[in-house]
CSV table of C-alpha atoms and ligand atoms in Angstrom, one decimal:
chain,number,residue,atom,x,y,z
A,787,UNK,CA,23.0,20.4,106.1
A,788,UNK,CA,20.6,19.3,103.6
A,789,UNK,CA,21.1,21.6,100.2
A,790,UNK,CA,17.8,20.5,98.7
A,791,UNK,CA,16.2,22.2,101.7
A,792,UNK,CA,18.6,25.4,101.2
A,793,UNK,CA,17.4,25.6,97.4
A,794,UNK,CA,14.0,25.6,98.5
A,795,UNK,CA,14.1,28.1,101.1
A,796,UNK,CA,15.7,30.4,98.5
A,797,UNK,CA,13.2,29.4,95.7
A,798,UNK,CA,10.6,30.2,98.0
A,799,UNK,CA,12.0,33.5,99.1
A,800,UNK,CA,13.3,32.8,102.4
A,801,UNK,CA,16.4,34.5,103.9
A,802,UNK,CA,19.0,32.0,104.4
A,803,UNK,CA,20.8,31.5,107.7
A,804,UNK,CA,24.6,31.9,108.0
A,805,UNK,CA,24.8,28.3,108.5
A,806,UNK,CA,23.2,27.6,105.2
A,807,UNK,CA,25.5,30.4,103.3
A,808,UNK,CA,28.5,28.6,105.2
A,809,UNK,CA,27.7,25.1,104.1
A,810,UNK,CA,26.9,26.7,100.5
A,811,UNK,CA,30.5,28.5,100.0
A,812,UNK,CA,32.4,25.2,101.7
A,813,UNK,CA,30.4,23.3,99.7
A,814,UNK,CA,31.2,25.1,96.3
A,815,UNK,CA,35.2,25.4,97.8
A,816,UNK,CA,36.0,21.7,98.3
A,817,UNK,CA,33.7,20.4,95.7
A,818,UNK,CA,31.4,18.2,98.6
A,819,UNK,CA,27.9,20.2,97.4
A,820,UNK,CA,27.9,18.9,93.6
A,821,UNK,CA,27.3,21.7,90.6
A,822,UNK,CA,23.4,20.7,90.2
A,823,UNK,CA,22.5,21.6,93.7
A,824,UNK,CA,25.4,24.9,93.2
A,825,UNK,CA,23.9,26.0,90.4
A,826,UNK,CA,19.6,25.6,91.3
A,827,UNK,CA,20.6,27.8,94.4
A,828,UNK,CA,22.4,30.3,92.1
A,829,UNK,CA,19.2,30.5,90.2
A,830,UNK,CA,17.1,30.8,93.6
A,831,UNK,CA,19.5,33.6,94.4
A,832,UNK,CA,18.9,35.4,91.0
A,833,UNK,CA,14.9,35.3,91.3
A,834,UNK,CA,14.7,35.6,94.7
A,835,UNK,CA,17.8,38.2,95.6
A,836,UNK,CA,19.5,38.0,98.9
A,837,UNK,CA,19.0,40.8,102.1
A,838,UNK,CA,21.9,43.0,102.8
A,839,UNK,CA,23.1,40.6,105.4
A,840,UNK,CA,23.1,37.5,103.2
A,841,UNK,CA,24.9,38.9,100.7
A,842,UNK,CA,27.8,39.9,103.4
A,843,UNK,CA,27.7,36.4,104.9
A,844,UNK,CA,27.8,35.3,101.6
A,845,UNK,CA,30.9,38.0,100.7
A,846,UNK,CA,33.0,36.9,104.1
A,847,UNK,CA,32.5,33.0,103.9
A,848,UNK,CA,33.9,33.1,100.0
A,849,UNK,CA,36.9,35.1,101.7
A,850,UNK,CA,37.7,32.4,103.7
A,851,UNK,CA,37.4,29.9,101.5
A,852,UNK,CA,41.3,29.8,100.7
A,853,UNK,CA,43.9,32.1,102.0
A,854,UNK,CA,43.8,36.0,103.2
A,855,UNK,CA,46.7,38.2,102.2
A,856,UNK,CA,48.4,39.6,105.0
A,857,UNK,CA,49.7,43.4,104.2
A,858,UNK,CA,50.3,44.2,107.9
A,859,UNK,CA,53.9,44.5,107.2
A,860,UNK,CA,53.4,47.5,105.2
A,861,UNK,CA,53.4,50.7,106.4
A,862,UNK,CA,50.4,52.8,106.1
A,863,UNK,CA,47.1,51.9,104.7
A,864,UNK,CA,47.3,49.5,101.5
A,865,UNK,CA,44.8,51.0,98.9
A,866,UNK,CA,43.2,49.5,95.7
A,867,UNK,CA,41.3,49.9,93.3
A,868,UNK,CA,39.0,47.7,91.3
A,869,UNK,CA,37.2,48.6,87.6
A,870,UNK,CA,34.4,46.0,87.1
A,871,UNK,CA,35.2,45.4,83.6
A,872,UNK,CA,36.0,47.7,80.4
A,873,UNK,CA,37.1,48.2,77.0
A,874,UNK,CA,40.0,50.0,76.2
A,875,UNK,CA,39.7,50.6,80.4
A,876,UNK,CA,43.5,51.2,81.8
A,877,UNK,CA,43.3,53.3,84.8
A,878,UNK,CA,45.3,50.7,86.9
A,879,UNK,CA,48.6,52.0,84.7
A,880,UNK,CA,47.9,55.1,85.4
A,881,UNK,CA,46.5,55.7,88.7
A,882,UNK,CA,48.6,53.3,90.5
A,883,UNK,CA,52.3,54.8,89.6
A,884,UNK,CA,50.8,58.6,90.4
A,885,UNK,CA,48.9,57.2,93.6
A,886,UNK,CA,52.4,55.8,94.6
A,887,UNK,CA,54.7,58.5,93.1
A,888,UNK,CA,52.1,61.0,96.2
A,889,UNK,CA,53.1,58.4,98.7
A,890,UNK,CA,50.2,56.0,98.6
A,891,UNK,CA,51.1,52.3,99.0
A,892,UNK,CA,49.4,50.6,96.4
A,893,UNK,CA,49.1,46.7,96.8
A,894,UNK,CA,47.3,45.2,93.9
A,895,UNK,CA,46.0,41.9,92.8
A,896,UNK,CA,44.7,41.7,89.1
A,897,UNK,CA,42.7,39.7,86.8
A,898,UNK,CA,43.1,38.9,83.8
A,899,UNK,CA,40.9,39.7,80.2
A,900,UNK,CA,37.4,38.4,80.6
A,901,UNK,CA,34.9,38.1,77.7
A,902,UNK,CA,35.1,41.6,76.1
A,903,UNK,CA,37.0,43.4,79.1
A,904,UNK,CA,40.9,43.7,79.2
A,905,UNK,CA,42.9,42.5,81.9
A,906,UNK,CA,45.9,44.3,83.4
A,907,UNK,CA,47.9,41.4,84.0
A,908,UNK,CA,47.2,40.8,79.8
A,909,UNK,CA,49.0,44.2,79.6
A,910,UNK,CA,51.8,44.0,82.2
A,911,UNK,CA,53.1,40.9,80.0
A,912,UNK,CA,53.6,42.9,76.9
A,913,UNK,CA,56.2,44.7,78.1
A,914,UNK,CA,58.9,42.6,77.1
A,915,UNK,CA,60.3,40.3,80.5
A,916,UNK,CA,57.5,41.7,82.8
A,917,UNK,CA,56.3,38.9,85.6
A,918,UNK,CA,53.1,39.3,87.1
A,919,UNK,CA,53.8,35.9,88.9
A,920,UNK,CA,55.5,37.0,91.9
A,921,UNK,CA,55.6,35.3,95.5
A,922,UNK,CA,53.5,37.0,98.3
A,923,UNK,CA,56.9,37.9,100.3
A,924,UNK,CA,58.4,39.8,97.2
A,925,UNK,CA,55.1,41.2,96.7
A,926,UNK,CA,54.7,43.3,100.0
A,927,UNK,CA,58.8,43.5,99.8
A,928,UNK,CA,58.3,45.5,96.9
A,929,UNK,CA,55.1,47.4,97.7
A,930,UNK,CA,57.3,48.6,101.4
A,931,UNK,CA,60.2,49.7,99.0
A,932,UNK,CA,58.7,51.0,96.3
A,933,UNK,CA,55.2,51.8,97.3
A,934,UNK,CA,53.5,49.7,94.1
A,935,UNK,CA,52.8,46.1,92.7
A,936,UNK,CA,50.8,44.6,90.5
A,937,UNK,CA,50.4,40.9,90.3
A,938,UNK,CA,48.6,38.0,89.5
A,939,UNK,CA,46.2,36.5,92.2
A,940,UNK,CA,47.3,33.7,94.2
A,941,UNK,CA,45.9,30.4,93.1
A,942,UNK,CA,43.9,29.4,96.4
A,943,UNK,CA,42.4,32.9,96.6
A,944,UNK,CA,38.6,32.3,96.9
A,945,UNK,CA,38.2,29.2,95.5
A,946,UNK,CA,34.5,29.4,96.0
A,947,UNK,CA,34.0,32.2,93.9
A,948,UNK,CA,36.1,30.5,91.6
A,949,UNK,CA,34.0,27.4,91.8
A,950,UNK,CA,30.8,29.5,91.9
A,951,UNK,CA,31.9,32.0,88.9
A,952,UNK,CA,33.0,29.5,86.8
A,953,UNK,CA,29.2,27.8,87.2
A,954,UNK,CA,27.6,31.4,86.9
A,955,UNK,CA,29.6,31.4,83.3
A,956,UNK,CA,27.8,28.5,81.9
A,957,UNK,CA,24.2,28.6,83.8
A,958,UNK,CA,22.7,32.0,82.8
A,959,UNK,CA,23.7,33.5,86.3
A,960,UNK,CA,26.1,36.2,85.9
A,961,UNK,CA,24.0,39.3,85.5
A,962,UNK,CA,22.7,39.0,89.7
A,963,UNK,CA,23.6,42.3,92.1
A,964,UNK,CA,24.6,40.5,95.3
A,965,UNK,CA,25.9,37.4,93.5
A,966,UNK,CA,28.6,39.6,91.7
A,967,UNK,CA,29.3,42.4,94.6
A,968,UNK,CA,30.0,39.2,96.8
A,969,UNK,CA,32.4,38.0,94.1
A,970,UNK,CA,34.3,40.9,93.2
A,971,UNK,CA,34.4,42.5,97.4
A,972,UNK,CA,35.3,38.6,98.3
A,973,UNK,CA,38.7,38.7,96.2
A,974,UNK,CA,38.9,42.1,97.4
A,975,UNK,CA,39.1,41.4,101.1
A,976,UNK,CA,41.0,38.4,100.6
A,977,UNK,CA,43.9,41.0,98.6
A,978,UNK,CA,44.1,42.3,101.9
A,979,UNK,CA,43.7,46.1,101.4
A,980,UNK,CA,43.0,48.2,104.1
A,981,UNK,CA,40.4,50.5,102.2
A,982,UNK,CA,39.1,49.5,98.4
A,983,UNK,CA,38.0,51.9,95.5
A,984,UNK,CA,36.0,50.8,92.9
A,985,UNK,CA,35.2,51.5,89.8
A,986,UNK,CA,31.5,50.0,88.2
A,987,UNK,CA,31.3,50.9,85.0
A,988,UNK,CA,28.2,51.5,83.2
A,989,UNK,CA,26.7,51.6,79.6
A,990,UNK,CA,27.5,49.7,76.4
A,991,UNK,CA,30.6,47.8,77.5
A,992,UNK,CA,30.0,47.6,81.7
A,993,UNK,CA,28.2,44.6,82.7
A,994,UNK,CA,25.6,46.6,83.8
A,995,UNK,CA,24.2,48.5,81.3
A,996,UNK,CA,21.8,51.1,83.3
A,997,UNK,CA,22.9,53.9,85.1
A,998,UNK,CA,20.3,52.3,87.8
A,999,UNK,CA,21.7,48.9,88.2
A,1000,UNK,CA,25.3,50.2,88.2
A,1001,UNK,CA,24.2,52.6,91.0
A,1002,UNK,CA,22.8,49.2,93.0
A,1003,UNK,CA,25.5,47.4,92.6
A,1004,UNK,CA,27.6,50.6,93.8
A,1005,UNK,CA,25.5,50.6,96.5
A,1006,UNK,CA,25.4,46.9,97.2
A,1007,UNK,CA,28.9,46.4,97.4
A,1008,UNK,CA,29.9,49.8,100.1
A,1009,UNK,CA,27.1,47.8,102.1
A,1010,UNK,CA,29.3,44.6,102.3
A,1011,UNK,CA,32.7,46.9,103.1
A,1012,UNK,CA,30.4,48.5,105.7
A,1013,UNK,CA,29.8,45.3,107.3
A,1014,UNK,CA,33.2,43.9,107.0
A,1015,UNK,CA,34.3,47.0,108.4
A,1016,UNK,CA,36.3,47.9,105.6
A,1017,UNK,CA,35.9,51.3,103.7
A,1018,UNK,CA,34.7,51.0,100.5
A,1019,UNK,CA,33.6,53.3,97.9
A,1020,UNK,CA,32.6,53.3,94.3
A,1021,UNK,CA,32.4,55.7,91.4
A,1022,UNK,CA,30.0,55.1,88.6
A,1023,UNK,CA,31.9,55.7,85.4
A,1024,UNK,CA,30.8,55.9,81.5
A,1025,UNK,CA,31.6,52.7,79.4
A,1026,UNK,CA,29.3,53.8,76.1
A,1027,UNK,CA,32.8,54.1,73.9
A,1028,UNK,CA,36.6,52.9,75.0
A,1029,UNK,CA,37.8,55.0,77.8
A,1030,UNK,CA,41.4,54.8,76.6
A,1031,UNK,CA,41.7,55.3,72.7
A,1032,UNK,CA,43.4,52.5,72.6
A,1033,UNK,CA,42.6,48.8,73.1
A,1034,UNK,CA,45.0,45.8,72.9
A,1035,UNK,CA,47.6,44.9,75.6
A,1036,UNK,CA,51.0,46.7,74.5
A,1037,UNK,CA,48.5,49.7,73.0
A,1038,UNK,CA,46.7,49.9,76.1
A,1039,UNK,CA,50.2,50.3,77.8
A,1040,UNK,CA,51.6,52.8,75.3
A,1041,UNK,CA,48.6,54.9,76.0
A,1042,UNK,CA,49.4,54.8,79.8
A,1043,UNK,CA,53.3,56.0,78.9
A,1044,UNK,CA,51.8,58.8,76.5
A,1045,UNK,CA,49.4,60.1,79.5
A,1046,UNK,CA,52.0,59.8,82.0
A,1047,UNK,CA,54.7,61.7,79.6
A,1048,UNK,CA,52.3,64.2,79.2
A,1049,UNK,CA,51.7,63.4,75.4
A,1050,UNK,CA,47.8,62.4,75.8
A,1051,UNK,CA,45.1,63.1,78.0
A,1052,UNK,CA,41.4,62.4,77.6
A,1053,UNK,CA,38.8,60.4,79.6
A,1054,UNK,CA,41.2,57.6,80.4
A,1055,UNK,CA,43.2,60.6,82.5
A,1056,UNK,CA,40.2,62.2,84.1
A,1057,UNK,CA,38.7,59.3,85.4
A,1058,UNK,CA,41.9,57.6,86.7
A,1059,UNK,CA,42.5,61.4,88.4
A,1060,UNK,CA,39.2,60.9,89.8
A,1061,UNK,CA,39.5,57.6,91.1
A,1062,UNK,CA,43.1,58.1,92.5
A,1063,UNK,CA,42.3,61.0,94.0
A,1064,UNK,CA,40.1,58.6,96.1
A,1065,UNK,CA,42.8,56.6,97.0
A,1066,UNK,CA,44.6,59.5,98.4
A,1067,UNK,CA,42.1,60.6,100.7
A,1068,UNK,CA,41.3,56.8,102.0
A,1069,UNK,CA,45.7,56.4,102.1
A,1070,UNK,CA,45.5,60.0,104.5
A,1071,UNK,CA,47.2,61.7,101.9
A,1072,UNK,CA,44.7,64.3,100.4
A,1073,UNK,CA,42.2,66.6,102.2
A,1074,UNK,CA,39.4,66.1,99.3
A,1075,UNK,CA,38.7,65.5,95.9
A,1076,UNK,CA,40.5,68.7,94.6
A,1077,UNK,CA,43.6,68.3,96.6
A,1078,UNK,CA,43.8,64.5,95.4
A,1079,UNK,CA,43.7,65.2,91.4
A,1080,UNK,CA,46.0,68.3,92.4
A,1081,UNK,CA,48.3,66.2,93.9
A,1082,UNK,CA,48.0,63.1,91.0
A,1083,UNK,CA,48.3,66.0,88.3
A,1084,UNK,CA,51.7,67.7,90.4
A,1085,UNK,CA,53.0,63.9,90.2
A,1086,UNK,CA,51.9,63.4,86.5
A,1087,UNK,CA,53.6,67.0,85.3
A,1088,UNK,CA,56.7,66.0,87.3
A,1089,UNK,CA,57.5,63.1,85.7
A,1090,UNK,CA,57.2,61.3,88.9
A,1091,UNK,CA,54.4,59.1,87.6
A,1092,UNK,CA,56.0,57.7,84.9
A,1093,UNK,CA,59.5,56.9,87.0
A,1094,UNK,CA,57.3,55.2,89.4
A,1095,UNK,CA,55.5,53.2,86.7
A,1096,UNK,CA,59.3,52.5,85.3
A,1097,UNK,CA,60.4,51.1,88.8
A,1098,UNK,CA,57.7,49.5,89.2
A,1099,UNK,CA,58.3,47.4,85.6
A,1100,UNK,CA,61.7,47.1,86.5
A,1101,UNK,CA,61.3,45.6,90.2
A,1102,UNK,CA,58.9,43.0,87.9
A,1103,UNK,CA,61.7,41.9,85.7
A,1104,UNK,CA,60.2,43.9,83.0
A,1105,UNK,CA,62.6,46.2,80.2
A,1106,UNK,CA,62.4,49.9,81.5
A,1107,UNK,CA,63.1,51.2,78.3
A,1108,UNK,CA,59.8,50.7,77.4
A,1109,UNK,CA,58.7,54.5,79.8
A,1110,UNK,CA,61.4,56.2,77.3
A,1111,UNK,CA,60.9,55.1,74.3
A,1112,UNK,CA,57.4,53.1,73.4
A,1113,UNK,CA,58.8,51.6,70.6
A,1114,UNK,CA,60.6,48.8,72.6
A,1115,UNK,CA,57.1,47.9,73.1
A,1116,UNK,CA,55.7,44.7,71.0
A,1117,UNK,CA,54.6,46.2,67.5
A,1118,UNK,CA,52.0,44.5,64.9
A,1119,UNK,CA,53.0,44.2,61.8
A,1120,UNK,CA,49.8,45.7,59.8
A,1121,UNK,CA,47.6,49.1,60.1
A,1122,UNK,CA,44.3,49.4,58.3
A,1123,UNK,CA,41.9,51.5,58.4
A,1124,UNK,CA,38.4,51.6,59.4
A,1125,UNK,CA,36.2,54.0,56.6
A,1126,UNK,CA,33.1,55.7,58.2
A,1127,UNK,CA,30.5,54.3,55.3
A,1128,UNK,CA,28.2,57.6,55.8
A,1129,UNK,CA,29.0,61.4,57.0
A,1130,UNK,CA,27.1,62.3,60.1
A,1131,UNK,CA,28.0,62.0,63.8
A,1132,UNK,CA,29.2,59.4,65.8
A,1133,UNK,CA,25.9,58.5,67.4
A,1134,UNK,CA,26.3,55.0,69.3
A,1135,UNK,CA,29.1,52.7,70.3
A,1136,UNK,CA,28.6,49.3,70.9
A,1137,UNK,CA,31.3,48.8,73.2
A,1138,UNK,CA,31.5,45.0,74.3
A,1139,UNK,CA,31.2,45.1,70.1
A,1140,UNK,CA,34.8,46.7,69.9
A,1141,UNK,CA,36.2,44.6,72.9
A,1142,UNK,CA,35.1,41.6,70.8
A,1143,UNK,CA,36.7,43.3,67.9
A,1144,UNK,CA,40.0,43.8,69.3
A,1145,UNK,CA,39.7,39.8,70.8
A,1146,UNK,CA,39.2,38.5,67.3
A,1147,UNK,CA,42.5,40.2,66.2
A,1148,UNK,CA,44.0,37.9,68.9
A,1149,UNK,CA,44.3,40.8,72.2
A,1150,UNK,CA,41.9,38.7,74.1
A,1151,UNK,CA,41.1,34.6,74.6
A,1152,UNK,CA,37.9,32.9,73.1
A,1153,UNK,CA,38.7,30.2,74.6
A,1154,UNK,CA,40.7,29.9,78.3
A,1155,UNK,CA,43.5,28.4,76.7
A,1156,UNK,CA,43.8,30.5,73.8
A,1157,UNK,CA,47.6,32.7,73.8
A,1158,UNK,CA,47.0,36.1,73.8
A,1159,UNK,CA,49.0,38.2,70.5
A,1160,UNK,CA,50.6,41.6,72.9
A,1161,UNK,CA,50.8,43.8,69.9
A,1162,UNK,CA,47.3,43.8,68.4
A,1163,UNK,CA,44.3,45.8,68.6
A,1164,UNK,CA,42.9,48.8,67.6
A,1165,UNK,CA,42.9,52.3,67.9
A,1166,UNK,CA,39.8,54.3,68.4
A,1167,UNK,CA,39.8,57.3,65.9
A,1168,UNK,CA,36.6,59.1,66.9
A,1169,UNK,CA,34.7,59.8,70.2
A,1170,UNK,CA,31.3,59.8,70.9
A,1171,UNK,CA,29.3,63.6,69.1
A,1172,UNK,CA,32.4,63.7,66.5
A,1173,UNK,CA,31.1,64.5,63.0
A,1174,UNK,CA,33.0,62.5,60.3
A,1175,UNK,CA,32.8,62.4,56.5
A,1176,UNK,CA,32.0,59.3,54.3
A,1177,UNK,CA,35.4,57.7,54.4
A,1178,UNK,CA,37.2,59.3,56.9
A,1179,UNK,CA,38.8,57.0,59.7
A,1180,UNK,CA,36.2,55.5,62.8
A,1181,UNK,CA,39.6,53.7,63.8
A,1182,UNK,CA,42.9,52.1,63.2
A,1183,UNK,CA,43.5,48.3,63.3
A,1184,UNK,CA,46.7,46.6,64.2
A,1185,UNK,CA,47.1,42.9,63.4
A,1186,UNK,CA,49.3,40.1,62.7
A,1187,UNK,CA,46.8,38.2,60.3
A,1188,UNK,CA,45.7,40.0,57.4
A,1189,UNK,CA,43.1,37.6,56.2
A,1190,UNK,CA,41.3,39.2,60.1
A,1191,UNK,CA,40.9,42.4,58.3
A,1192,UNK,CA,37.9,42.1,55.9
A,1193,UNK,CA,36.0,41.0,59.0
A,1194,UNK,CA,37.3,43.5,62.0
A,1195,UNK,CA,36.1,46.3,59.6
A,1196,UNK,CA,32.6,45.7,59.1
A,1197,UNK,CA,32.4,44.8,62.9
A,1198,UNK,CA,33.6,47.6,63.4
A,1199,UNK,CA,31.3,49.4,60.8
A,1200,UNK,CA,28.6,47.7,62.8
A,1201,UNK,CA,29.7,48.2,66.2
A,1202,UNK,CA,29.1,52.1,65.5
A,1203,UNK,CA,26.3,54.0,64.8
A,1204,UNK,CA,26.7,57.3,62.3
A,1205,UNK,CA,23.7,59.6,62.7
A,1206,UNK,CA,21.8,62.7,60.9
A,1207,UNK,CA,21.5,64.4,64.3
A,1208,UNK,CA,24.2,65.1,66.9
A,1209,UNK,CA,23.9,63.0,69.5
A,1210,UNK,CA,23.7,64.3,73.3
A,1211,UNK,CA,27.0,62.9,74.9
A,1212,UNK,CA,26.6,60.8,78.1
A,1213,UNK,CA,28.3,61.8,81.6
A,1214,UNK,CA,31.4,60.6,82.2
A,1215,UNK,CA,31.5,60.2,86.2
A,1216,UNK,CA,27.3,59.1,86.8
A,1217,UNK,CA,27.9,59.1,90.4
A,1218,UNK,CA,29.8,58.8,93.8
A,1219,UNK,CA,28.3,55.9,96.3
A,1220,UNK,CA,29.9,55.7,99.5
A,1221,UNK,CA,28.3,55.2,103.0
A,1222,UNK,CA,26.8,58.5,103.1
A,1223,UNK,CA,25.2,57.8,100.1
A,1224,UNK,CA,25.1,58.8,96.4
A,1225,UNK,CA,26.1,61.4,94.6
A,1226,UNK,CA,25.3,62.4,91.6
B,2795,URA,N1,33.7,40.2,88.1
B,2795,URA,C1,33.8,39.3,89.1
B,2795,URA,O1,34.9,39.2,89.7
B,2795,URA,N2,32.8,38.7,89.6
B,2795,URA,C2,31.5,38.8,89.0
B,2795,URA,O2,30.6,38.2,89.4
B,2795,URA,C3,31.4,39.7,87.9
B,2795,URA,C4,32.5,40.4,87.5
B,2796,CA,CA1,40.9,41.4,90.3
């Protein structure tokens, strides 16, 4: 296969053969097409776009580029779940122990923190001893026992996504629909799920910023499980503020404990209820939408939730305690405050602002090799349409280097907008996408 005549094909809007995608994922897997020729054809594919088709050819040959999980040794259907990126964004710790506490079996591979975005695996490690680097066999061992895991992804997992994402970083083509719905569905498959909710997020902190392009990509990606002949379906959630209030690893984790002891609620709840719910009716378990949050709210009220998310810690070598008692959590060892420098209302978050924010303190890497401080972050004080006084609190820091703080604040300060008017608030669920169709 010659690549130059690939790129050129593309550049000139052709439709490229599944030959041509094969020889393009190999190529990218085992390093025999070099990054140049990679990388023009990523362009192409930017300008150009790829057909329906294409972008599930595209989708199955970076699945087999390295190995496929096999669940089949689990009973029942193996549901996930999949958020495309947030701030302050931890449904996985709470939808996952009340999905498994209703008898879902939830077998999950996660990623960790990516720019501005958190990553679960990030979290699991702040509770103190908890491994998220556990062998395929004890991983489905667990998941047939105690009906949840969540671990780290294997190393030879798609290596041509890796290859390919890892060129997309650094050449200006991230921000392409079928480039990312083949890269996210591609690990996906490869996880080995029987049926796959997702989660595109949308607004300030999403990487797609319109309700529009979220609802593409939505659609784009239920396409390629359509093809695959996997279910898929997507929600289109709000990212214009945190989800959680809280964002930083062991934060982010102590929120999930206060939600499922039934000490905090908010939109972190309702849209993990929403999206669980979803993986109760694709696991058989719930009749519809209402009987799935009914069910996830029974489990949550129970206490069932939160002793599922406790075995599940423990069965990962991580200290239980941490489900009773937060404080066995990892703790910073300053608070400051963040002042609101005018009264008004809380107009405009900049959200990949605040997930910087909380990075800076030391919660997420600049740099790949940077370690990763558990206990800092912030806490979000206000929501989107509060009204706050000069002075009053927009949010709580928690660090572990003071001479962070003068600089946290006015990012902070910066990353939100105080208005005259009250603002109109944004939806939190946009839409449903599923083969049917869209929802609104
Ligand atoms: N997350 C992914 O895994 N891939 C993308 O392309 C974008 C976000
Ligand atoms: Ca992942």
């Amino acid at each position: 296969m010659n690549m130059v005549d690939v790129i050129l094909k593309k550049k000139a809007g052709g439709t490229l053969s599944p030959e041509e995608i094969r020889a393009f994922a190999r190529g990218a897997a085992d390093g025999s097409v070099p990054d140049y020729q990679l990388a023009a054809l990523l362009m192409a594919i930017c300008w150009r776009g790829m057909t329906p088709e294409e972008t599930a050819c595209l989708t199955m040959e970076m699945m087999h580029s390295g190995s496929v999980v096999d669940l089949s040794a689990i009973d029942g259907v193996c549901v996930d779940k999949h958020s495309t990126g947030g701030v302050g964004d931890t449904t996985t710790l709470v939808l996952v122990p009340l999905a498994a506490a209703c008898g879902a079996k939830v077998a999950k591979l996660s990623g960790r923190g990516l720019g501005h975005t958190g990553g679960t695996l990030d979290k699991l490690e702040s509770i103190p001893g908890c491994s998220v680097n556990v062998s395929i066999e004890d991983f489905i061992r667990q998941v047939q026992k105690i009906g949840c895991a969540v671990i780290g992804q294997t190393q030879d997992l798609c290596p041509a996504d890796k290859a390919l994402y890892a060129l997309r970083d650094v050449t200006g083509t991230v921000d392409c629909i079928p480039l990312i719905a083949s890269s996210i569905v591609s690990k996906k498959l490869a996880s080995g799920a029987g049926a796959i909710v997702l989660d595109v997020k949308t607004g300030s902190g999403a990487l797609m910023q319109t309700v529009e392009q979220s609802i593409e990509l939505a659609k784009a990606m239920v396409e390629i499980g359509a093809q695959a002949g996997k279910p898929i379906l997507a929600l289109v959630t709000g990212m214009d503020q945190p989800l959680g209030t809280h964002v930083g690893n062991a934060l982010e984790v102590k929120e999930a404990i206060d939600i499922l002891a039934g000490r905090a609620a908010g939109d972190l709840l309702t849209v993990s209820l929403e999206l669980g719910s979803r993986m109760l009716i694709a696991s058989g378990i719930a009749r519809d939408v209402e009987d799935g949050k009914a069910r996830m709210m029974q489990a949550l009220t129970s206490g069932a939730g939160l002793a599922k998310l406790k075995e599940m810690i423990v069965a990962q070598g991580g200290d239980g305690r941490v489900c009773d008692d937060v404080d066995y959590l990892p703790h910073a060892a300053y608070k400051i405050s963040v002042p609101a420098p005018a009264s008004g209302y809380v107009a405009r978050m900049d959200t990949a602002a605040i997930g910087r924010c909380a990075q800076a303190l030391g919660a997420g890497r600049q740099k790949k090799t940077d370690v990763i401080d558990p206990a800092v972050g912030l806490v979000m004080d206000v929501r989107l349409g509060d009204e706050v006084k000069a002075g009053d609190s927009l949010a709580t820091l928690y660090l572990n280097r003071c001479e962070l703080a003068n600089g946290a604040v006015e990012s902070m300060q910066r990353a939100i907008t105080i208005a005259k008017e009250k603002p109109e608030l944004p939806p939190l669920i946009h839409a449903a996408v599923s083969r049917e169709g869209v929802t609104r």
